[in-house]
Amino acid sequence: MLESDQEPAGFWTAAPNNVWRDNVAVTGSDGWYFQLPGTPISQNMDVYKNTICPVGDRIGEWKRNRCHHLAGSCIRIYLVWFPRKEPCKSDSAENPQILFNTTCWNVGKACYNAMKMGSVHNHHMTSVESKSQDIFIVKFKKAAGVTHGNKYETDWMNLPHIKESTGSS
């Protein structure tokens, strides 16, 4: 059983490359549940295991999506999402993604909940009456007391990380 099978979500996906425009998720656990595998889960899809890599794929489009009255989060990224220019190559450059105009109202946890992610940015996110926090992200900290310039600890270990957003929060 997948982690996401435990509770219902309004929208569940194992591939982010979809168009998500003007949708509403109401009640249930999470609004959008992204569970992105490294390669397709189905054994029937083994032929694509070197060419389809959802964990590194881009979002098709994300605009004006809304959720309300959820026990969990509006958007949940479980476990990992690292969008890259070439999704199946771990050494490929990051491919920044922008989720535009998300509105969360009366959610039990965070409006946006990500375990580990690359360059994914929320622009014009509105969160009203969230029961916990608006945004929850596991983030690697910059190395303290070491002169690395502006590098992150994870740069030296070749691990992806979350960069500061260039937009407003």
Tab-separated table of N, CA and C in Angstrom:
chain	number	residue	atom	x	y	z
A	1	MET	N	0.836	-1.174	0.000
A	1	MET	CA	0.000	0.000	0.000
A	1	MET	C	0.887	1.246	0.000
A	2	LEU	N	0.524	2.209	-0.807
A	2	LEU	CA	1.252	3.480	-0.847
A	2	LEU	C	0.862	4.332	0.356
A	3	GLU	N	1.758	5.225	0.763
A	3	GLU	CA	1.473	6.153	1.856
A	3	GLU	C	0.192	6.935	1.566
A	4	SER	N	0.004	7.334	0.330
A	4	SER	CA	-1.151	8.149	-0.038
A	4	SER	C	-2.463	7.377	-0.039
A	5	ASP	N	-2.413	6.043	0.040
A	5	ASP	CA	-3.641	5.244	0.054
A	5	ASP	C	-4.338	5.268	1.410
A	6	GLN	N	-3.701	5.819	2.415
A	6	GLN	CA	-4.229	5.766	3.773
A	6	GLN	C	-5.405	6.717	3.998
A	7	GLU	N	-5.411	7.844	3.306
A	7	GLU	CA	-6.483	8.829	3.467
A	7	GLU	C	-6.812	9.430	2.103
A	8	PRO	N	-8.072	9.814	1.887
A	8	PRO	CA	-8.449	10.348	0.564
A	8	PRO	C	-7.920	11.763	0.323
A	9	ALA	N	-7.578	12.028	-0.909
A	9	ALA	CA	-7.171	13.366	-1.336
A	9	ALA	C	-8.117	13.806	-2.452
A	10	GLY	N	-8.314	15.101	-2.580
A	10	GLY	CA	-9.141	15.607	-3.669
A	10	GLY	C	-8.534	15.262	-5.024
A	11	PHE	N	-7.226	15.483	-5.145
A	11	PHE	CA	-6.488	15.182	-6.371
A	11	PHE	C	-5.206	14.463	-5.972
A	12	TRP	N	-4.952	13.311	-6.540
A	12	TRP	CA	-3.728	12.556	-6.286
A	12	TRP	C	-3.006	12.394	-7.605
A	13	THR	N	-1.683	12.538	-7.585
A	13	THR	CA	-0.935	12.333	-8.817
A	13	THR	C	0.437	11.743	-8.537
A	14	ALA	N	0.890	10.927	-9.464
A	14	ALA	CA	2.255	10.404	-9.432
A	14	ALA	C	3.073	11.054	-10.545
A	15	ALA	N	2.501	12.056	-11.212
A	15	ALA	CA	3.187	12.763	-12.296
A	15	ALA	C	2.746	14.225	-12.279
A	16	PRO	N	3.670	15.155	-12.008
A	16	PRO	CA	3.278	16.563	-11.885
A	16	PRO	C	2.972	17.250	-13.217
A	17	ASN	N	3.406	16.662	-14.331
A	17	ASN	CA	3.280	17.321	-15.624
A	17	ASN	C	1.834	17.273	-16.131
A	18	ASN	N	0.966	17.967	-15.422
A	18	ASN	CA	-0.449	18.098	-15.748
A	18	ASN	C	-0.816	19.571	-15.698
A	19	VAL	N	-1.946	19.913	-16.266
A	19	VAL	CA	-2.457	21.279	-16.173
A	19	VAL	C	-3.455	21.307	-15.027
A	20	TRP	N	-3.144	22.117	-14.023
A	20	TRP	CA	-4.003	22.275	-12.847
A	20	TRP	C	-4.483	23.725	-12.855
A	21	ARG	N	-5.688	23.958	-13.341
A	21	ARG	CA	-6.195	25.315	-13.494
A	21	ARG	C	-7.640	25.393	-13.006
A	22	ASP	N	-7.919	26.347	-12.102
A	22	ASP	CA	-9.270	26.630	-11.610
A	22	ASP	C	-9.964	25.419	-10.994
A	23	ASN	N	-9.237	24.626	-10.213
A	23	ASN	CA	-9.823	23.485	-9.516
A	23	ASN	C	-10.134	23.846	-8.074
A	24	VAL	N	-11.046	23.099	-7.466
A	24	VAL	CA	-11.388	23.287	-6.066
A	24	VAL	C	-11.374	21.916	-5.389
A	25	ALA	N	-10.646	21.816	-4.286
A	25	ALA	CA	-10.624	20.588	-3.483
A	25	ALA	C	-11.317	20.898	-2.159
A	26	VAL	N	-12.329	20.096	-1.824
A	26	VAL	CA	-13.131	20.330	-0.620
A	26	VAL	C	-13.241	19.036	0.178
A	27	THR	N	-13.127	19.150	1.487
A	27	THR	CA	-13.182	18.043	2.448
A	27	THR	C	-12.132	16.977	2.140
A	28	GLY	N	-12.116	15.911	2.905
A	28	GLY	CA	-11.099	14.878	2.726
A	28	GLY	C	-9.851	15.204	3.527
A	29	SER	N	-8.769	14.533	3.204
A	29	SER	CA	-7.516	14.730	3.924
A	29	SER	C	-6.722	15.883	3.314
A	30	ASP	N	-6.118	15.653	2.152
A	30	ASP	CA	-5.335	16.686	1.477
A	30	ASP	C	-6.029	17.086	0.179
A	31	GLY	N	-5.811	18.327	-0.250
A	31	GLY	CA	-6.391	18.777	-1.513
A	31	GLY	C	-5.663	18.162	-2.699
A	32	TRP	N	-4.358	18.452	-2.814
A	32	TRP	CA	-3.508	17.886	-3.869
A	32	TRP	C	-2.422	17.081	-3.191
A	33	TYR	N	-2.282	15.846	-3.583
A	33	TYR	CA	-1.273	14.957	-3.004
A	33	TYR	C	-0.351	14.523	-4.127
A	34	PHE	N	0.873	15.037	-4.102
A	34	PHE	CA	1.882	14.679	-5.095
A	34	PHE	C	2.780	13.605	-4.489
A	35	GLN	N	2.675	12.382	-4.967
A	35	GLN	CA	3.575	11.306	-4.548
A	35	GLN	C	4.351	10.891	-5.786
A	36	LEU	N	5.519	11.478	-5.948
A	36	LEU	CA	6.263	11.374	-7.198
A	36	LEU	C	7.385	10.345	-7.104
A	37	PRO	N	7.239	9.222	-7.791
A	37	PRO	CA	8.289	8.203	-7.761
A	37	PRO	C	9.460	8.589	-8.670
A	38	GLY	N	10.587	7.944	-8.459
A	38	GLY	CA	11.740	8.168	-9.327
A	38	GLY	C	11.466	7.699	-10.744
A	39	THR	N	10.775	6.570	-10.865
A	39	THR	CA	10.367	6.017	-12.161
A	39	THR	C	8.932	5.536	-12.020
A	40	PRO	N	8.227	5.260	-13.111
A	40	PRO	CA	6.835	4.812	-13.005
A	40	PRO	C	6.683	3.601	-12.074
A	41	ILE	N	5.591	3.590	-11.308
A	41	ILE	CA	5.352	2.555	-10.306
A	41	ILE	C	4.951	1.224	-10.940
A	42	SER	N	4.188	1.254	-11.984
A	42	SER	CA	3.663	0.041	-12.611
A	42	SER	C	4.765	-0.766	-13.296
A	43	GLN	N	4.740	-2.074	-13.114
A	43	GLN	CA	5.707	-2.939	-13.798
A	43	GLN	C	5.461	-2.941	-15.300
A	44	ASN	N	4.240	-2.623	-15.720
A	44	ASN	CA	3.938	-2.528	-17.147
A	44	ASN	C	4.668	-1.344	-17.784
A	45	MET	N	5.134	-0.436	-16.958
A	45	MET	CA	5.799	0.774	-17.447
A	45	MET	C	7.316	0.658	-17.416
A	46	ASP	N	7.855	-0.510	-17.099
A	46	ASP	CA	9.303	-0.675	-16.995
A	46	ASP	C	10.058	-0.215	-18.239
A	47	VAL	N	9.422	-0.311	-19.382
A	47	VAL	CA	10.063	0.105	-20.621
A	47	VAL	C	10.426	1.601	-20.580
A	48	TYR	N	9.741	2.374	-19.721
A	48	TYR	CA	9.972	3.818	-19.631
A	48	TYR	C	10.850	4.221	-18.447
A	49	LYS	N	11.370	3.258	-17.692
A	49	LYS	CA	12.044	3.591	-16.443
A	49	LYS	C	13.256	4.508	-16.603
A	50	ASN	N	13.845	4.573	-17.773
A	50	ASN	CA	14.987	5.469	-17.980
A	50	ASN	C	14.612	6.770	-18.670
A	51	THR	N	13.338	6.915	-19.057
A	51	THR	CA	12.928	8.117	-19.785
A	51	THR	C	11.800	8.902	-19.113
A	52	ILE	N	11.114	8.302	-18.156
A	52	ILE	CA	10.066	9.000	-17.423
A	52	ILE	C	10.448	9.003	-15.950
A	53	CYS	N	10.642	10.188	-15.391
A	53	CYS	CA	11.088	10.331	-14.004
A	53	CYS	C	10.263	11.426	-13.327
A	54	PRO	N	9.084	11.088	-12.794
A	54	PRO	CA	8.202	12.097	-12.207
A	54	PRO	C	8.840	12.957	-11.125
A	55	VAL	N	9.721	12.399	-10.315
A	55	VAL	CA	10.330	13.162	-9.228
A	55	VAL	C	11.163	14.336	-9.753
A	56	GLY	N	11.594	14.273	-11.007
A	56	GLY	CA	12.380	15.362	-11.595
A	56	GLY	C	11.630	16.148	-12.653
A	57	ASP	N	10.346	15.833	-12.832
A	57	ASP	CA	9.569	16.455	-13.908
A	57	ASP	C	9.039	17.830	-13.506
A	58	ARG	N	8.629	18.589	-14.493
A	58	ARG	CA	8.074	19.932	-14.280
A	58	ARG	C	6.561	19.843	-14.083
A	59	ILE	N	5.979	20.932	-13.648
A	59	ILE	CA	4.517	21.010	-13.583
A	59	ILE	C	4.051	21.537	-14.937
A	60	GLY	N	2.957	21.002	-15.454
A	60	GLY	CA	2.435	21.501	-16.724
A	60	GLY	C	1.998	22.946	-16.565
A	61	GLU	N	1.093	23.188	-15.631
A	61	GLU	CA	0.626	24.546	-15.306
A	61	GLU	C	-0.110	24.476	-13.979
A	62	TRP	N	0.015	25.530	-13.176
A	62	TRP	CA	-0.701	25.626	-11.902
A	62	TRP	C	-1.182	27.053	-11.748
A	63	LYS	N	-2.518	27.247	-11.815
A	63	LYS	CA	-3.104	28.590	-11.684
A	63	LYS	C	-4.451	28.524	-10.981
A	64	ARG	N	-4.680	29.471	-10.086
A	64	ARG	CA	-5.986	29.728	-9.454
A	64	ARG	C	-6.651	28.473	-8.883
A	65	ASN	N	-5.895	27.646	-8.193
A	65	ASN	CA	-6.483	26.480	-7.533
A	65	ASN	C	-6.828	26.841	-6.099
A	66	ARG	N	-7.912	26.252	-5.603
A	66	ARG	CA	-8.416	26.589	-4.278
A	66	ARG	C	-8.744	25.320	-3.497
A	67	CYS	N	-8.642	25.429	-2.185
A	67	CYS	CA	-9.073	24.315	-1.338
A	67	CYS	C	-9.624	24.878	-0.033
A	68	HIS	N	-10.551	24.136	0.548
A	68	HIS	CA	-11.074	24.543	1.853
A	68	HIS	C	-11.670	23.351	2.590
A	69	HIS	N	-11.734	23.523	3.915
A	69	HIS	CA	-12.279	22.516	4.824
A	69	HIS	C	-11.611	21.148	4.641
A	70	LEU	N	-10.287	21.146	4.745
A	70	LEU	CA	-9.516	19.903	4.653
A	70	LEU	C	-8.902	19.597	6.015
A	71	ALA	N	-8.818	18.324	6.349
A	71	ALA	CA	-8.175	17.916	7.600
A	71	ALA	C	-6.655	18.052	7.502
A	72	GLY	N	-6.114	17.871	6.316
A	72	GLY	CA	-4.665	17.908	6.117
A	72	GLY	C	-4.200	19.213	5.492
A	73	SER	N	-3.433	19.096	4.412
A	73	SER	CA	-2.857	20.259	3.730
A	73	SER	C	-3.547	20.484	2.392
A	74	CYS	N	-3.451	21.700	1.892
A	74	CYS	CA	-4.002	21.990	0.571
A	74	CYS	C	-3.133	21.320	-0.492
A	75	ILE	N	-1.813	21.552	-0.426
A	75	ILE	CA	-0.867	20.917	-1.359
A	75	ILE	C	0.140	20.148	-0.513
A	76	ARG	N	0.272	18.868	-0.782
A	76	ARG	CA	1.242	18.051	-0.051
A	76	ARG	C	2.189	17.386	-1.042
A	77	ILE	N	3.479	17.617	-0.850
A	77	ILE	CA	4.515	16.978	-1.664
A	77	ILE	C	5.125	15.877	-0.807
A	78	TYR	N	4.920	14.627	-1.196
A	78	TYR	CA	5.416	13.497	-0.413
A	78	TYR	C	6.205	12.580	-1.332
A	79	LEU	N	7.256	12.303	-1.065
A	79	LEU	CA	8.350	12.690	-0.216
A	79	LEU	C	9.207	13.759	-0.892
A	80	VAL	N	9.419	13.640	-2.187
A	80	VAL	CA	10.441	14.443	-2.854
A	80	VAL	C	9.924	14.997	-4.190
A	81	TRP	N	10.341	16.234	-4.516
A	81	TRP	CA	10.113	16.788	-5.857
A	81	TRP	C	11.273	17.721	-6.175
A	82	PHE	N	12.117	17.328	-7.120
A	82	PHE	CA	13.260	18.112	-7.562
A	82	PHE	C	13.174	18.330	-9.064
A	83	PRO	N	12.387	19.309	-9.525
A	83	PRO	CA	12.269	19.545	-10.971
A	83	PRO	C	13.616	19.907	-11.597
A	84	ARG	N	13.928	19.219	-12.688
A	84	ARG	CA	15.209	19.418	-13.363
A	84	ARG	C	14.985	19.659	-14.850
A	85	LYS	N	15.956	20.287	-15.492
A	85	LYS	CA	15.874	20.526	-16.945
A	85	LYS	C	15.743	19.201	-17.685
A	86	GLU	N	16.492	18.203	-17.259
A	86	GLU	CA	16.386	16.847	-17.797
A	86	GLU	C	15.979	15.950	-16.631
A	87	PRO	N	14.679	15.621	-16.513
A	87	PRO	CA	14.130	14.964	-15.327
A	87	PRO	C	14.826	13.686	-14.873
A	88	CYS	N	15.377	12.911	-15.772
A	88	CYS	CA	15.987	11.627	-15.398
A	88	CYS	C	17.473	11.716	-15.103
A	89	LYS	N	18.033	12.907	-15.158
A	89	LYS	CA	19.469	13.071	-14.886
A	89	LYS	C	19.639	13.855	-13.589
A	90	SER	N	20.134	13.176	-12.561
A	90	SER	CA	20.266	13.808	-11.248
A	90	SER	C	21.274	14.960	-11.245
A	91	ASP	N	22.181	15.000	-12.223
A	91	ASP	CA	23.147	16.095	-12.278
A	91	ASP	C	22.682	17.238	-13.182
A	92	SER	N	21.462	17.148	-13.689
A	92	SER	CA	20.915	18.196	-14.543
A	92	SER	C	20.578	19.435	-13.702
A	93	ALA	N	20.597	20.592	-14.328
A	93	ALA	CA	20.286	21.846	-13.637
A	93	ALA	C	18.837	21.865	-13.168
A	94	GLU	N	18.599	22.607	-12.097
A	94	GLU	CA	17.231	22.751	-11.595
A	94	GLU	C	16.365	23.471	-12.619
A	95	ASN	N	15.096	23.146	-12.613
A	95	ASN	CA	14.120	23.760	-13.508
A	95	ASN	C	13.064	24.423	-12.628
A	96	PRO	N	13.232	25.704	-12.273
A	96	PRO	CA	12.322	26.358	-11.336
A	96	PRO	C	10.855	26.270	-11.786
A	97	GLN	N	9.992	25.960	-10.827
A	97	GLN	CA	8.556	25.844	-11.077
A	97	GLN	C	7.824	26.861	-10.221
A	98	ILE	N	6.739	27.400	-10.764
A	98	ILE	CA	5.958	28.394	-10.035
A	98	ILE	C	4.510	27.940	-9.969
A	99	LEU	N	3.981	27.893	-8.755
A	99	LEU	CA	2.561	27.600	-8.533
A	99	LEU	C	1.891	28.956	-8.287
A	100	PHE	N	1.021	29.365	-9.202
A	100	PHE	CA	0.404	30.693	-9.144
A	100	PHE	C	-0.967	30.668	-8.461
A	101	ASN	N	-1.201	31.666	-7.621
A	101	ASN	CA	-2.528	31.988	-7.085
A	101	ASN	C	-3.265	30.813	-6.449
A	102	THR	N	-2.675	30.233	-5.434
A	102	THR	CA	-3.338	29.176	-4.674
A	102	THR	C	-4.043	29.820	-3.492
A	103	THR	N	-5.284	29.426	-3.244
A	103	THR	CA	-6.035	29.929	-2.099
A	103	THR	C	-6.410	28.768	-1.192
A	104	CYS	N	-6.043	28.882	0.082
A	104	CYS	CA	-6.345	27.855	1.085
A	104	CYS	C	-7.192	28.486	2.179
A	105	TRP	N	-8.276	27.827	2.510
A	105	TRP	CA	-9.152	28.352	3.555
A	105	TRP	C	-9.561	27.212	4.475
A	106	ASN	N	-9.326	27.420	5.757
A	106	ASN	CA	-9.740	26.480	6.794
A	106	ASN	C	-9.178	25.069	6.564
A	107	VAL	N	-7.843	24.974	6.475
A	107	VAL	CA	-7.197	23.672	6.354
A	107	VAL	C	-6.601	23.289	7.708
A	108	GLY	N	-6.569	21.987	7.990
A	108	GLY	CA	-6.130	21.496	9.293
A	108	GLY	C	-4.637	21.604	9.530
A	109	LYS	N	-3.864	21.448	8.482
A	109	LYS	CA	-2.407	21.530	8.636
A	109	LYS	C	-1.909	22.739	7.862
A	110	ALA	N	-0.958	22.561	6.989
A	110	ALA	CA	-0.380	23.687	6.252
A	110	ALA	C	-1.057	23.855	4.902
A	111	CYS	N	-1.079	25.081	4.418
A	111	CYS	CA	-1.567	25.335	3.061
A	111	CYS	C	-0.658	24.610	2.077
A	112	TYR	N	0.648	24.650	2.342
A	112	TYR	CA	1.639	23.990	1.482
A	112	TYR	C	2.564	23.181	2.372
A	113	ASN	N	2.699	21.890	2.098
A	113	ASN	CA	3.483	20.990	2.940
A	113	ASN	C	4.409	20.182	2.045
A	114	ALA	N	5.707	20.397	2.171
A	114	ALA	CA	6.681	19.681	1.340
A	114	ALA	C	7.740	19.047	2.225
A	115	MET	N	8.038	17.794	1.957
A	115	MET	CA	9.089	17.123	2.719
A	115	MET	C	10.465	17.544	2.212
A	116	LYS	N	10.736	17.288	0.936
A	116	LYS	CA	12.009	17.692	0.331
A	116	LYS	C	11.699	18.135	-1.086
A	117	MET	N	12.232	19.281	-1.468
A	117	MET	CA	11.944	19.754	-2.813
A	117	MET	C	13.046	20.656	-3.317
A	118	GLY	N	13.053	20.809	-4.623
A	118	GLY	CA	14.003	21.692	-5.275
A	118	GLY	C	13.404	23.073	-5.451
A	119	SER	N	13.600	23.658	-6.609
A	119	SER	CA	13.201	25.028	-6.879
A	119	SER	C	11.723	25.108	-7.264
A	120	VAL	N	10.860	25.056	-6.255
A	120	VAL	CA	9.408	25.166	-6.439
A	120	VAL	C	8.962	26.376	-5.630
A	121	HIS	N	8.268	27.301	-6.275
A	121	HIS	CA	7.904	28.567	-5.639
A	121	HIS	C	6.403	28.794	-5.714
A	122	ASN	N	5.848	29.314	-4.623
A	122	ASN	CA	4.434	29.681	-4.567
A	122	ASN	C	4.334	31.188	-4.700
A	123	HIS	N	3.658	31.650	-5.727
A	123	HIS	CA	3.456	33.081	-5.920
A	123	HIS	C	1.992	33.415	-5.707
A	124	HIS	N	1.754	34.418	-4.885
A	124	HIS	CA	0.405	34.884	-4.578
A	124	HIS	C	-0.422	33.785	-3.910
A	125	MET	N	0.179	33.108	-2.946
A	125	MET	CA	-0.554	32.112	-2.170
A	125	MET	C	-1.297	32.842	-1.053
A	126	THR	N	-2.568	32.523	-0.892
A	126	THR	CA	-3.373	33.114	0.160
A	126	THR	C	-3.819	32.010	1.097
A	127	SER	N	-3.558	32.185	2.371
A	127	SER	CA	-3.947	31.192	3.364
A	127	SER	C	-4.773	31.887	4.444
A	128	VAL	N	-5.992	31.409	4.653
A	128	VAL	CA	-6.889	31.999	5.633
A	128	VAL	C	-7.342	30.906	6.601
A	129	GLU	N	-7.207	31.171	7.884
A	129	GLU	CA	-7.666	30.267	8.934
A	129	GLU	C	-7.049	28.872	8.860
A	130	SER	N	-5.759	28.790	8.564
A	130	SER	CA	-5.076	27.496	8.652
A	130	SER	C	-4.921	27.147	10.122
A	131	LYS	N	-5.161	25.902	10.472
A	131	LYS	CA	-5.127	25.489	11.879
A	131	LYS	C	-3.700	25.320	12.396
A	132	SER	N	-2.749	25.128	11.514
A	132	SER	CA	-1.363	24.917	11.934
A	132	SER	C	-0.521	26.075	11.411
A	133	GLN	N	0.269	25.858	10.389
A	133	GLN	CA	1.058	26.930	9.782
A	133	GLN	C	0.662	27.059	8.317
A	134	ASP	N	1.019	28.177	7.714
A	134	ASP	CA	0.666	28.393	6.316
A	134	ASP	C	1.522	27.540	5.380
A	135	ILE	N	2.820	27.510	5.646
A	135	ILE	CA	3.743	26.759	4.796
A	135	ILE	C	4.663	25.946	5.697
A	136	PHE	N	4.845	24.678	5.350
A	136	PHE	CA	5.770	23.818	6.087
A	136	PHE	C	6.694	23.160	5.083
A	137	ILE	N	7.986	23.429	5.211
A	137	ILE	CA	8.977	22.869	4.288
A	137	ILE	C	10.184	22.411	5.107
A	138	VAL	N	10.657	21.219	4.836
A	138	VAL	CA	11.907	20.764	5.433
A	138	VAL	C	13.023	21.390	4.611
A	139	LYS	N	13.827	22.223	5.248
A	139	LYS	CA	14.844	22.985	4.512
A	139	LYS	C	16.219	22.746	5.114
A	140	PHE	N	17.211	22.547	4.253
A	140	PHE	CA	18.584	22.435	4.718
A	140	PHE	C	19.098	23.833	5.034
A	141	LYS	N	19.806	23.978	6.143
A	141	LYS	CA	20.327	25.288	6.543
A	141	LYS	C	21.668	25.566	5.894
A	142	LYS	N	21.971	26.858	5.775
A	142	LYS	CA	23.291	27.245	5.268
A	142	LYS	C	24.335	26.861	6.314
A	143	ALA	N	25.517	26.543	5.860
A	143	ALA	CA	26.597	26.171	6.777
A	143	ALA	C	26.956	27.361	7.655
A	144	ALA	N	26.975	27.143	8.956
A	144	ALA	CA	27.267	28.233	9.890
A	144	ALA	C	28.758	28.254	10.216
A	145	GLY	N	29.318	29.429	10.338
A	145	GLY	CA	30.694	29.587	10.764
A	145	GLY	C	31.737	29.087	9.764
A	146	VAL	N	31.336	28.865	8.525
A	146	VAL	CA	32.280	28.387	7.518
A	146	VAL	C	32.186	29.330	6.332
A	147	THR	N	33.319	29.701	5.766
A	147	THR	CA	33.279	30.604	4.628
A	147	THR	C	33.130	29.827	3.324
A	148	HIS	N	31.903	29.652	2.902
A	148	HIS	CA	31.591	28.998	1.629
A	148	HIS	C	30.997	30.009	0.655
A	149	GLY	N	31.083	31.269	0.955
A	149	GLY	CA	30.347	32.220	0.128
A	149	GLY	C	28.873	32.085	0.467
A	150	ASN	N	28.048	31.865	-0.535
A	150	ASN	CA	26.612	31.766	-0.302
A	150	ASN	C	26.124	30.333	-0.534
A	151	LYS	N	26.993	29.357	-0.368
A	151	LYS	CA	26.644	27.959	-0.621
A	151	LYS	C	25.900	27.354	0.562
A	152	TYR	N	25.147	26.311	0.292
A	152	TYR	CA	24.464	25.547	1.321
A	152	TYR	C	25.321	24.355	1.718
A	153	GLU	N	25.099	23.845	2.930
A	153	GLU	CA	25.811	22.646	3.372
A	153	GLU	C	25.664	21.537	2.343
A	154	THR	N	24.465	21.427	1.797
A	154	THR	CA	24.174	20.337	0.877
A	154	THR	C	24.894	20.469	-0.456
A	155	ASP	N	25.353	21.667	-0.818
A	155	ASP	CA	26.121	21.831	-2.055
A	155	ASP	C	27.400	20.999	-2.003
A	156	TRP	N	27.968	20.895	-0.830
A	156	TRP	CA	29.244	20.196	-0.671
A	156	TRP	C	29.051	18.688	-0.579
A	157	MET	N	27.827	18.252	-0.350
A	157	MET	CA	27.542	16.818	-0.276
A	157	MET	C	26.824	16.333	-1.526
A	158	ASN	N	26.643	17.225	-2.509
A	158	ASN	CA	25.956	16.908	-3.751
A	158	ASN	C	24.505	16.472	-3.518
A	159	LEU	N	23.859	17.106	-2.541
A	159	LEU	CA	22.449	16.860	-2.279
A	159	LEU	C	21.651	18.075	-2.731
A	160	PRO	N	20.491	17.875	-3.345
A	160	PRO	CA	19.657	19.021	-3.723
A	160	PRO	C	19.150	19.755	-2.479
A	161	HIS	N	18.699	20.954	-2.676
A	161	HIS	CA	18.227	21.770	-1.565
A	161	HIS	C	17.184	22.766	-2.066
A	162	ILE	N	16.614	23.474	-1.131
A	162	ILE	CA	15.638	24.512	-1.459
A	162	ILE	C	16.380	25.840	-1.441
A	163	LYS	N	16.235	26.609	-2.491
A	163	LYS	CA	16.875	27.920	-2.542
A	163	LYS	C	15.880	28.969	-2.069
A	164	GLU	N	16.402	30.108	-1.631
A	164	GLU	CA	15.514	31.186	-1.226
A	164	GLU	C	14.638	31.597	-2.398
A	165	SER	N	13.409	31.869	-2.110
A	165	SER	CA	12.480	32.312	-3.145
A	165	SER	C	12.824	33.734	-3.552
A	166	THR	N	12.692	34.011	-4.820
A	166	THR	CA	12.938	35.368	-5.296
A	166	THR	C	11.673	36.205	-5.217
A	167	GLY	N	10.546	35.572	-4.957
A	167	GLY	CA	9.276	36.282	-4.844
A	167	GLY	C	8.958	36.569	-3.404
A	168	SER	N	7.847	37.217	-3.178
A	168	SER	CA	7.445	37.525	-1.807
A	168	SER	C	6.650	36.357	-1.239
A	169	SER	N	6.715	36.191	0.065
A	169	SER	CA	5.982	35.103	0.707
A	169	SER	C	4.702	35.606	1.297
